[in-house]
mmCIF file with all atom_site columns, C-alpha atoms in Angstrom:
data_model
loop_
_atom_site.group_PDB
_atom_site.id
_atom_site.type_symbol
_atom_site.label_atom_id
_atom_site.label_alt_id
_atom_site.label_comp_id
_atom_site.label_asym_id
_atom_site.label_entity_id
_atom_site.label_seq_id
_atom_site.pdbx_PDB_ins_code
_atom_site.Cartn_x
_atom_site.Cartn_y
_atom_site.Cartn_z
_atom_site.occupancy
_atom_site.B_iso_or_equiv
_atom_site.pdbx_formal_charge
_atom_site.auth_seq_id
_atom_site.auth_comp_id
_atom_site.auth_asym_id
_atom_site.auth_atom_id
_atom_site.pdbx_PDB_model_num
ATOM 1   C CA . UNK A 1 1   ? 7.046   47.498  -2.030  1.00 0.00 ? 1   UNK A CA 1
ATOM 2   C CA . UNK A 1 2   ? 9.669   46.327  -4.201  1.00 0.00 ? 2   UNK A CA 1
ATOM 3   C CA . UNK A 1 3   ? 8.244   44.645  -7.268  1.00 0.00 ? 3   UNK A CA 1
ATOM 4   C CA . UNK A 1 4   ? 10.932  41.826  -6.550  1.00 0.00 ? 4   UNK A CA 1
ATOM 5   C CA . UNK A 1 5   ? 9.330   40.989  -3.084  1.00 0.00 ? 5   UNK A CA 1
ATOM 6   C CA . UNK A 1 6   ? 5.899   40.196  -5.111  1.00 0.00 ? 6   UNK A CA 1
ATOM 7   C CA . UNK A 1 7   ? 4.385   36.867  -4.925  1.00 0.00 ? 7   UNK A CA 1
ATOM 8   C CA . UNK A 1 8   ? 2.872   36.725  -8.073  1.00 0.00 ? 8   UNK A CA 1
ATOM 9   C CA . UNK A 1 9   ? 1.116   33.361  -7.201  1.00 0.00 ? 9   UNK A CA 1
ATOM 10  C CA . UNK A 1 10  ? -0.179  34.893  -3.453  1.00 0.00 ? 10  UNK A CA 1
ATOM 11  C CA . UNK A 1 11  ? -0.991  38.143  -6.028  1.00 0.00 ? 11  UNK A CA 1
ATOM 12  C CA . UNK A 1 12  ? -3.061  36.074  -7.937  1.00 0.00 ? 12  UNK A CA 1
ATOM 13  C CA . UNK A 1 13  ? -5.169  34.226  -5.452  1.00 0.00 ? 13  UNK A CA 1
ATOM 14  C CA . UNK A 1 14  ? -5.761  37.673  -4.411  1.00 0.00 ? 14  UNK A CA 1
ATOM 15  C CA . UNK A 1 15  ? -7.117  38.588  -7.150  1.00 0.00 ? 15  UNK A CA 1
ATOM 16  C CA . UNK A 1 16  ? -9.320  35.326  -7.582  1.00 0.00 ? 16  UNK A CA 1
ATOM 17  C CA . UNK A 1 17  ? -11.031 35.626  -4.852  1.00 0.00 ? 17  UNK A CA 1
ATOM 18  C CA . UNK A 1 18  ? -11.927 39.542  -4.957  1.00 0.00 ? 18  UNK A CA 1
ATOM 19  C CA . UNK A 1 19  ? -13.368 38.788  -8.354  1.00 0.00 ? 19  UNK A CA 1
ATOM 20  C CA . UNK A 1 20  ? -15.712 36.385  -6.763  1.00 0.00 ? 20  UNK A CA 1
ATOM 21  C CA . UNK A 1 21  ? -13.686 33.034  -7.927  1.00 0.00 ? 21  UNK A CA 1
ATOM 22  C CA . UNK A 1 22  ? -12.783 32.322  -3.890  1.00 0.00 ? 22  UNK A CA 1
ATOM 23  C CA . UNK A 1 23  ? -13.322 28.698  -4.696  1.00 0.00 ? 23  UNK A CA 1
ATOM 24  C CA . UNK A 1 24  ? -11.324 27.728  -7.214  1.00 0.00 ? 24  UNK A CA 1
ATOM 25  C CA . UNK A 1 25  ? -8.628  30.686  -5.637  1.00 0.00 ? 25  UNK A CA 1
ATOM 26  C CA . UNK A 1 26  ? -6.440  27.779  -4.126  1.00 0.00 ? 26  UNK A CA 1
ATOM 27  C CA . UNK A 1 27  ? -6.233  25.217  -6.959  1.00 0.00 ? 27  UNK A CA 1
ATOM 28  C CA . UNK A 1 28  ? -5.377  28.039  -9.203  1.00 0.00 ? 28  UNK A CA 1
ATOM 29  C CA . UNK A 1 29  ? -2.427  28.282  -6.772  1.00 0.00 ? 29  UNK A CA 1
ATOM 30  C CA . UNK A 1 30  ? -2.081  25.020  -6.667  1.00 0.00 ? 30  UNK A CA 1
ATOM 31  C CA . UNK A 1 31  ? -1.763  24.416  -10.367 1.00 0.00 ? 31  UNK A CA 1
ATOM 32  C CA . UNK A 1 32  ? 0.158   27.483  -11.215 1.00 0.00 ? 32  UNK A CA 1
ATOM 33  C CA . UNK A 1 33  ? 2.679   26.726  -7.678  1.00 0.00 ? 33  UNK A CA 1
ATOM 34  C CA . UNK A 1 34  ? 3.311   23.843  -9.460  1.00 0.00 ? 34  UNK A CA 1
ATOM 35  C CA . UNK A 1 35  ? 3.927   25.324  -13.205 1.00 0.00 ? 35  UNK A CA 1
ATOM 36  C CA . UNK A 1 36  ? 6.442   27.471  -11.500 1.00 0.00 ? 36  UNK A CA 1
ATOM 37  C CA . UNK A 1 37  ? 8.227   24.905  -9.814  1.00 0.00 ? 37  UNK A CA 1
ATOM 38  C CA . UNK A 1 38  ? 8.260   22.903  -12.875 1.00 0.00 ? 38  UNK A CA 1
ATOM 39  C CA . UNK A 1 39  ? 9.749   25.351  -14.548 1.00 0.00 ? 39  UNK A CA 1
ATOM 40  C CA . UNK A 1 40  ? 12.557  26.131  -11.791 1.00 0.00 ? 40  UNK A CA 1
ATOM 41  C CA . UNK A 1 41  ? 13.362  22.619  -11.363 1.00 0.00 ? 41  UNK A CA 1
ATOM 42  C CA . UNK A 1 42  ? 13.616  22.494  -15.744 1.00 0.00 ? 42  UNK A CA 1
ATOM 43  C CA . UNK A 1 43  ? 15.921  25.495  -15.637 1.00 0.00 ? 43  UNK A CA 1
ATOM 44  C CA . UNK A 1 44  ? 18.669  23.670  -13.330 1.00 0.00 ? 44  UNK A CA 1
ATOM 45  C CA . UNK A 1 45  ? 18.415  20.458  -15.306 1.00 0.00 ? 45  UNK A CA 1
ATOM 46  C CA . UNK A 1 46  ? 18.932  22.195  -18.646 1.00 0.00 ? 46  UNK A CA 1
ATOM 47  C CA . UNK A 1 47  ? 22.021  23.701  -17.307 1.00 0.00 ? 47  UNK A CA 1
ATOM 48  C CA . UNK A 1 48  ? 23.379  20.781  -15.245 1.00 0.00 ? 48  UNK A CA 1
ATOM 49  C CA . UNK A 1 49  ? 22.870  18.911  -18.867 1.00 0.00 ? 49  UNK A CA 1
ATOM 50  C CA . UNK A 1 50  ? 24.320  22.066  -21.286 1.00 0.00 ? 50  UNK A CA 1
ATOM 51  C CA . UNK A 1 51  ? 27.792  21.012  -20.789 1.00 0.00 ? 51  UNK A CA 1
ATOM 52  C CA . UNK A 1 52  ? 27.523  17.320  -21.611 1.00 0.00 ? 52  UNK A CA 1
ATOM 53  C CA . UNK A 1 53  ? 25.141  18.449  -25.223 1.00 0.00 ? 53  UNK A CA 1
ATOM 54  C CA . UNK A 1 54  ? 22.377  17.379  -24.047 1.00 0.00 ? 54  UNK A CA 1
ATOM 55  C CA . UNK A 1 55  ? 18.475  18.593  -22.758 1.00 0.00 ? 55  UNK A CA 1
ATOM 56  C CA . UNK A 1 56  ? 16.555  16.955  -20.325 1.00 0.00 ? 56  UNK A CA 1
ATOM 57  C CA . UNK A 1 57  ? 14.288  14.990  -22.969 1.00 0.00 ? 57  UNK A CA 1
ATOM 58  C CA . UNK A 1 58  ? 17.736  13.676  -25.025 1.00 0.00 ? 58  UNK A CA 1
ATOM 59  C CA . UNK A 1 59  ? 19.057  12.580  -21.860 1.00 0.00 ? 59  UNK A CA 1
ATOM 60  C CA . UNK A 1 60  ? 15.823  10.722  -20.898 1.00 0.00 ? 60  UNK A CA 1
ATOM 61  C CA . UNK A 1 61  ? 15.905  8.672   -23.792 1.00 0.00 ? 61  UNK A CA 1
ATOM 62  C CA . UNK A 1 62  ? 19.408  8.130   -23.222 1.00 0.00 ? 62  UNK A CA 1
ATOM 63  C CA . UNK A 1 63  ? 19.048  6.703   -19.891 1.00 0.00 ? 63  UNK A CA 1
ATOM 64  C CA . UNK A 1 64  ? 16.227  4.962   -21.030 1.00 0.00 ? 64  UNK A CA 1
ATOM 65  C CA . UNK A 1 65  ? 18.685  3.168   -22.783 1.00 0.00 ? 65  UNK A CA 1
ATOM 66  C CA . UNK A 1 66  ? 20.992  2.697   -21.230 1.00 0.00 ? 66  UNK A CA 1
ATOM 67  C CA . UNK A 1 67  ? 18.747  1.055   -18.602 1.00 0.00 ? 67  UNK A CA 1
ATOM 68  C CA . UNK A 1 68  ? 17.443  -1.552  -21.286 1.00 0.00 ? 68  UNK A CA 1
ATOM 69  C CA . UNK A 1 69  ? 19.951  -4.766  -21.306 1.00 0.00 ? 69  UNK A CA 1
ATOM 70  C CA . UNK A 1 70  ? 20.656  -5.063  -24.978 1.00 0.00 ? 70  UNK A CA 1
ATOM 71  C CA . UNK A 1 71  ? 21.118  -1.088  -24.810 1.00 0.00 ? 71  UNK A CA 1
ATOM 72  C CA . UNK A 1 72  ? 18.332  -0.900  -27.471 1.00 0.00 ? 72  UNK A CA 1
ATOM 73  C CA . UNK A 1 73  ? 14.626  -0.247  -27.699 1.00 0.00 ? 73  UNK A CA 1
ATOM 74  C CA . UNK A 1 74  ? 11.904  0.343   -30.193 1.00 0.00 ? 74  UNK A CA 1
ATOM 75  C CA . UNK A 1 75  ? 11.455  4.022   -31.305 1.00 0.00 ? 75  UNK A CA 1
ATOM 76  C CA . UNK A 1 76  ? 7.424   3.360   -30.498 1.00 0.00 ? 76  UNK A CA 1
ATOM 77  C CA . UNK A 1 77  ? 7.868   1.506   -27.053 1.00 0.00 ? 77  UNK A CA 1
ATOM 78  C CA . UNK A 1 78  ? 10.417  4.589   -26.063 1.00 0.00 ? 78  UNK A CA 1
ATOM 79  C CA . UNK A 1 79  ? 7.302   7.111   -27.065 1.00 0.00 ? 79  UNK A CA 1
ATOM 80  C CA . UNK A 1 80  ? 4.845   4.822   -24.668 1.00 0.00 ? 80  UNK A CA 1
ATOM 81  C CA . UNK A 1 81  ? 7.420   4.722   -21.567 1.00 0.00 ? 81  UNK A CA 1
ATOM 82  C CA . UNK A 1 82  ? 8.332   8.229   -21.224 1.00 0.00 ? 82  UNK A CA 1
ATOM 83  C CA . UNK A 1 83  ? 4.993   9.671   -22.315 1.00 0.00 ? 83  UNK A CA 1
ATOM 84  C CA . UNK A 1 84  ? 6.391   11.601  -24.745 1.00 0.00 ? 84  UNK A CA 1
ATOM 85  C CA . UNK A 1 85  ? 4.364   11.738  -29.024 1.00 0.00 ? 85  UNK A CA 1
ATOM 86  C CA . UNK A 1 86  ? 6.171   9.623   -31.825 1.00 0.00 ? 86  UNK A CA 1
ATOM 87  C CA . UNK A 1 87  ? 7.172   12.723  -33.275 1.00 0.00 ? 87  UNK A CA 1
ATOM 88  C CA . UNK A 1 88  ? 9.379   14.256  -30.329 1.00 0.00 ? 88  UNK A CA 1
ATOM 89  C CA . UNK A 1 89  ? 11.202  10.775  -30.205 1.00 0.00 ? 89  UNK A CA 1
ATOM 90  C CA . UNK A 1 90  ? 11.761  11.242  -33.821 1.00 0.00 ? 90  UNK A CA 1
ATOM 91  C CA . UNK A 1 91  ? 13.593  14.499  -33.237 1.00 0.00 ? 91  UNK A CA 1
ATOM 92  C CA . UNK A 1 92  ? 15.153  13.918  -30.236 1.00 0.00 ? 92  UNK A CA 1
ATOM 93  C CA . UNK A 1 93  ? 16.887  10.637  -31.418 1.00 0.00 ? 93  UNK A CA 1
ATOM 94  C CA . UNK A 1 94  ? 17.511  12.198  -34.520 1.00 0.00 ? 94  UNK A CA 1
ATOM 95  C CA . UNK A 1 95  ? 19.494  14.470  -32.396 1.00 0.00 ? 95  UNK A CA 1
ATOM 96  C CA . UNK A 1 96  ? 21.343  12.009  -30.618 1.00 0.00 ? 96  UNK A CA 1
ATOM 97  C CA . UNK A 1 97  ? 22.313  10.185  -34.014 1.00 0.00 ? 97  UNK A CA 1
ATOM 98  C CA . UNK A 1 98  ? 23.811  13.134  -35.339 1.00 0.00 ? 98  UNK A CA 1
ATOM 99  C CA . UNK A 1 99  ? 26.104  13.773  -31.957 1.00 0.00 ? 99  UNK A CA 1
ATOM 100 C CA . UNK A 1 100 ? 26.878  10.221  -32.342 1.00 0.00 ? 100 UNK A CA 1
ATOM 101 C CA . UNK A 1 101 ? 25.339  8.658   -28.899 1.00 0.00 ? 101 UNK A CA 1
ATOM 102 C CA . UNK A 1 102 ? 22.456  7.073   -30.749 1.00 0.00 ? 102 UNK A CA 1
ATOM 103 C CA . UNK A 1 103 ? 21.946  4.698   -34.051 1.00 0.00 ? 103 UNK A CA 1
ATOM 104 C CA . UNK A 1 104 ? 18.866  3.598   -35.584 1.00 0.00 ? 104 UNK A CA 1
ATOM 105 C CA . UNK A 1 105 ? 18.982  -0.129  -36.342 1.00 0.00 ? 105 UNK A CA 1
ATOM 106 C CA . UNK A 1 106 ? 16.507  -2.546  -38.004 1.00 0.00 ? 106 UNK A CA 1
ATOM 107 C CA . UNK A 1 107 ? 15.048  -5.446  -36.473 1.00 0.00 ? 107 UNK A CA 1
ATOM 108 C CA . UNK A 1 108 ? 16.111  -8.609  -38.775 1.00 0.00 ? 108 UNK A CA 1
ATOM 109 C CA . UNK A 1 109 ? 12.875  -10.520 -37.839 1.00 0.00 ? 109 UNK A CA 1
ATOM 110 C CA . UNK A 1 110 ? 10.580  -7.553  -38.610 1.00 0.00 ? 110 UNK A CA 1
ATOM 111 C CA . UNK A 1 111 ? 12.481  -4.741  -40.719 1.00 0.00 ? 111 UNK A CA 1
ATOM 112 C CA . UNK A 1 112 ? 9.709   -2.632  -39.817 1.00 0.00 ? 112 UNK A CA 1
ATOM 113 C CA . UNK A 1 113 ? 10.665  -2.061  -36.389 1.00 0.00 ? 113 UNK A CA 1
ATOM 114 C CA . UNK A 1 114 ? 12.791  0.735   -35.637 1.00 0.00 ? 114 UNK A CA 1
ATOM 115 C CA . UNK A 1 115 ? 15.367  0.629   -33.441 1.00 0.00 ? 115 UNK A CA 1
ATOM 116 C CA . UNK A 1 116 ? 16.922  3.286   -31.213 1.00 0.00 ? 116 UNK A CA 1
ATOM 117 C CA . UNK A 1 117 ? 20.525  1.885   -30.019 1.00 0.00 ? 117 UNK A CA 1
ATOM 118 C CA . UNK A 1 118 ? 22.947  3.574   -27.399 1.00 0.00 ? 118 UNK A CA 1
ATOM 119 C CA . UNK A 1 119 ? 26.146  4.035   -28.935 1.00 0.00 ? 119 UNK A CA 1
ATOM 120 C CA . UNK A 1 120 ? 29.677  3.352   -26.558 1.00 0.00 ? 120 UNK A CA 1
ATOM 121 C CA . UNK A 1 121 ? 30.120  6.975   -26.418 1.00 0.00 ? 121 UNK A CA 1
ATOM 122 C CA . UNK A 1 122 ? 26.384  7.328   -25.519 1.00 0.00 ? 122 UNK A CA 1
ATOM 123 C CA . UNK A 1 123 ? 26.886  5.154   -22.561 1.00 0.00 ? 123 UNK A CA 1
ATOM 124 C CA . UNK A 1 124 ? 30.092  7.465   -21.548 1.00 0.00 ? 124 UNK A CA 1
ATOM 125 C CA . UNK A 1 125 ? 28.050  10.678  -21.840 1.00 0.00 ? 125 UNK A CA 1
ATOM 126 C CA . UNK A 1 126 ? 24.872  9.666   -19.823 1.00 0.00 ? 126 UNK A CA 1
ATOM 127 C CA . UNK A 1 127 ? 26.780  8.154   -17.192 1.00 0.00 ? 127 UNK A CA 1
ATOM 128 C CA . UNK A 1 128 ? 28.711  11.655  -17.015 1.00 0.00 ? 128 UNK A CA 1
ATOM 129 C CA . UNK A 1 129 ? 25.296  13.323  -17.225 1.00 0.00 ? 129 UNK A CA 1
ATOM 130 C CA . UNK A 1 130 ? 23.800  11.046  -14.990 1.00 0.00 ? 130 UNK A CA 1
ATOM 131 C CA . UNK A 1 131 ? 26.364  11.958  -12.238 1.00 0.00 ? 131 UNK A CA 1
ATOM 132 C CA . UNK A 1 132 ? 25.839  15.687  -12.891 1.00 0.00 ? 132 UNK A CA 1
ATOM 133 C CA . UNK A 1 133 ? 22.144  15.628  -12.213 1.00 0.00 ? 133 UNK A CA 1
ATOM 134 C CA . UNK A 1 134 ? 22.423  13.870  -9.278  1.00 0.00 ? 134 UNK A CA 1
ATOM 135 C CA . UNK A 1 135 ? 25.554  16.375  -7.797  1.00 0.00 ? 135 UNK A CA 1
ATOM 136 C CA . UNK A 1 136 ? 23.813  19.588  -8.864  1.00 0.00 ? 136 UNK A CA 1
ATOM 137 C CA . UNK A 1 137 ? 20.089  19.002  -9.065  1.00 0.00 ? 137 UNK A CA 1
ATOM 138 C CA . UNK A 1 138 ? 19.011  15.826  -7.193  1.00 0.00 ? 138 UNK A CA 1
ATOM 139 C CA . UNK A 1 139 ? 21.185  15.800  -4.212  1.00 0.00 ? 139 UNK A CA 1
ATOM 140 C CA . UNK A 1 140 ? 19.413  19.270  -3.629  1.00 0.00 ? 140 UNK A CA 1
ATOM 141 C CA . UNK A 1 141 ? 15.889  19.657  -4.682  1.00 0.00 ? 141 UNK A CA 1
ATOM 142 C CA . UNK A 1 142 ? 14.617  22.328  -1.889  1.00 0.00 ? 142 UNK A CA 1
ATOM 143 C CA . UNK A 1 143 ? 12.907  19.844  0.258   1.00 0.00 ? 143 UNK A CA 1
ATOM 144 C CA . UNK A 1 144 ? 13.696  17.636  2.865   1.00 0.00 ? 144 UNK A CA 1
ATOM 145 C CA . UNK A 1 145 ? 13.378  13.816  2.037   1.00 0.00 ? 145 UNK A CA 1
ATOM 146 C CA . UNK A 1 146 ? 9.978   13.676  4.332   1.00 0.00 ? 146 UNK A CA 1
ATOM 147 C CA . UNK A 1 147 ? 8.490   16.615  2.641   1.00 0.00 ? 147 UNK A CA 1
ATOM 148 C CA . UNK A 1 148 ? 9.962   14.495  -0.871  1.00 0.00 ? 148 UNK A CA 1
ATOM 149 C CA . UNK A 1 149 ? 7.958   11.304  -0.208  1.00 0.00 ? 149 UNK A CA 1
ATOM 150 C CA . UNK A 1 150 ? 4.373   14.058  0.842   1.00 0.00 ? 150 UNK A CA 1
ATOM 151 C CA . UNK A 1 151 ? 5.433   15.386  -2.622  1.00 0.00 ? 151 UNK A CA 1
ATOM 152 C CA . UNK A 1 152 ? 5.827   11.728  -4.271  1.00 0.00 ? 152 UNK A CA 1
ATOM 153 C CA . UNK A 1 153 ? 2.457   10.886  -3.107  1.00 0.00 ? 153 UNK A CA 1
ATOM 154 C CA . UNK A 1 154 ? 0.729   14.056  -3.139  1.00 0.00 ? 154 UNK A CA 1
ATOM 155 C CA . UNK A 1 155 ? 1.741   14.256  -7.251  1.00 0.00 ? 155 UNK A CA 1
ATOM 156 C CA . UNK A 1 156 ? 0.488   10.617  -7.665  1.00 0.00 ? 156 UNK A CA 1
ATOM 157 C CA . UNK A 1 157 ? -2.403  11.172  -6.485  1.00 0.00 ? 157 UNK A CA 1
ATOM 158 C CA . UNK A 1 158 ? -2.786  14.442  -8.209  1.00 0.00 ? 158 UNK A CA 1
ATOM 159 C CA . UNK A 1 159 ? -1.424  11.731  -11.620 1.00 0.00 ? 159 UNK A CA 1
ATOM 160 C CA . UNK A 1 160 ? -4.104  9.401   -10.735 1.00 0.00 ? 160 UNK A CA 1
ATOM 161 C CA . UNK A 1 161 ? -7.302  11.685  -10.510 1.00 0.00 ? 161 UNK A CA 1
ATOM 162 C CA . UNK A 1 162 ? -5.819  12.600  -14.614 1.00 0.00 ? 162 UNK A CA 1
ATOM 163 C CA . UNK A 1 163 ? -5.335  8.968   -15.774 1.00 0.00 ? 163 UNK A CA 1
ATOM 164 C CA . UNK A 1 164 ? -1.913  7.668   -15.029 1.00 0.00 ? 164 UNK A CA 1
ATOM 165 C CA . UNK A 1 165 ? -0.889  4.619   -13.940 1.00 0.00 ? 165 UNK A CA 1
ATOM 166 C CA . UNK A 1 166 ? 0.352   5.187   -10.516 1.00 0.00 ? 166 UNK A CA 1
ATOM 167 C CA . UNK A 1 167 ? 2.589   2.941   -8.374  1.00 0.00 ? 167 UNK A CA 1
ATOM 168 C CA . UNK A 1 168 ? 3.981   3.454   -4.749  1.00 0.00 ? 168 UNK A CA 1
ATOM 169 C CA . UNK A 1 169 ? 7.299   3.559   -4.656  1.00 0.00 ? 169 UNK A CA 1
ATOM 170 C CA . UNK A 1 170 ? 9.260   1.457   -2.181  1.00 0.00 ? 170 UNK A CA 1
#
């Protein structure tokens, strides 16, 4: 058989259970089906996003953004809504600064608070991006928009059971 025609994942539950691990053997596939989906999925978005500069977490933050109605947001509260550490906002809008889509501002009641603010040309960019995602990646995801929702709600639940905050979508 041609190596290429290998499901590693079906390979590996294989494995699992003729070394005796039969019941955990589907929620390894579970878990690593999903990795490798993950990582599918990643791979188009990086290279819908390549041609407008940007990587999936710089554009998050930039539609983040661009979402908020005075187009700014703390550095902290950005960290908290997209899940990400203090540190990877850091970078990423120190990124964004530097291809001129982002600047940090000061709060005047409270110069401790840093601000991340989208620049015009920001705006222009994610919108752009924005569009591209939904074209190339979005608009064609692999699944059907029943099996979508059974995904949705399978994933929440999946969220839930691990801590998160989980909301039903309308």
């Amino acid at each position: 058989m041609d190596p290429a025609e290998v499901d590693p994942i079906a390979q590996a539950h294989r494995q699992w259970q003729a070394h005796g691990w039969g019941d955990s053997a589907d929620a390894m596939a579970m878990v690593t089906s999903l990795v490798r989906a993950q990582q599918l999925l990643h791979e188009r978005i990086e290279e819908a996003l390549k041609p407008h500069g940007l990587t999936f977490a710089r554009f998050e933050l930039l539609r983040l953004l661009a979402f908020a109605r005075s187009g700014s947001m703390p550095m902290a509260r950005m960290g908290t809504l997209l899940q990400v550490h203090p540190t990877s906002i850091t970078s990423a809008v120190d990124r964004l600064v530097s291809q001129g889509y982002v600047e940090r501002l000061r709060r005047e009641e409270d110069r401790r608070v840093v601000l991340a603010a989208i620049t015009d040309l920001g705006r222009e960019v994610v919108e752009d991006a924005t569009e591209t995602l939904n074209h190339e990646v979005f608009a064609t995801p692999g699944l059907n928009a029943s099996d979508q929702r059974s995904m949705i709600r399978l994933l929440g639940k999946l969220r839930s059971h691990h801590g998160d905050v989980v909301q039903r979508l309308r």
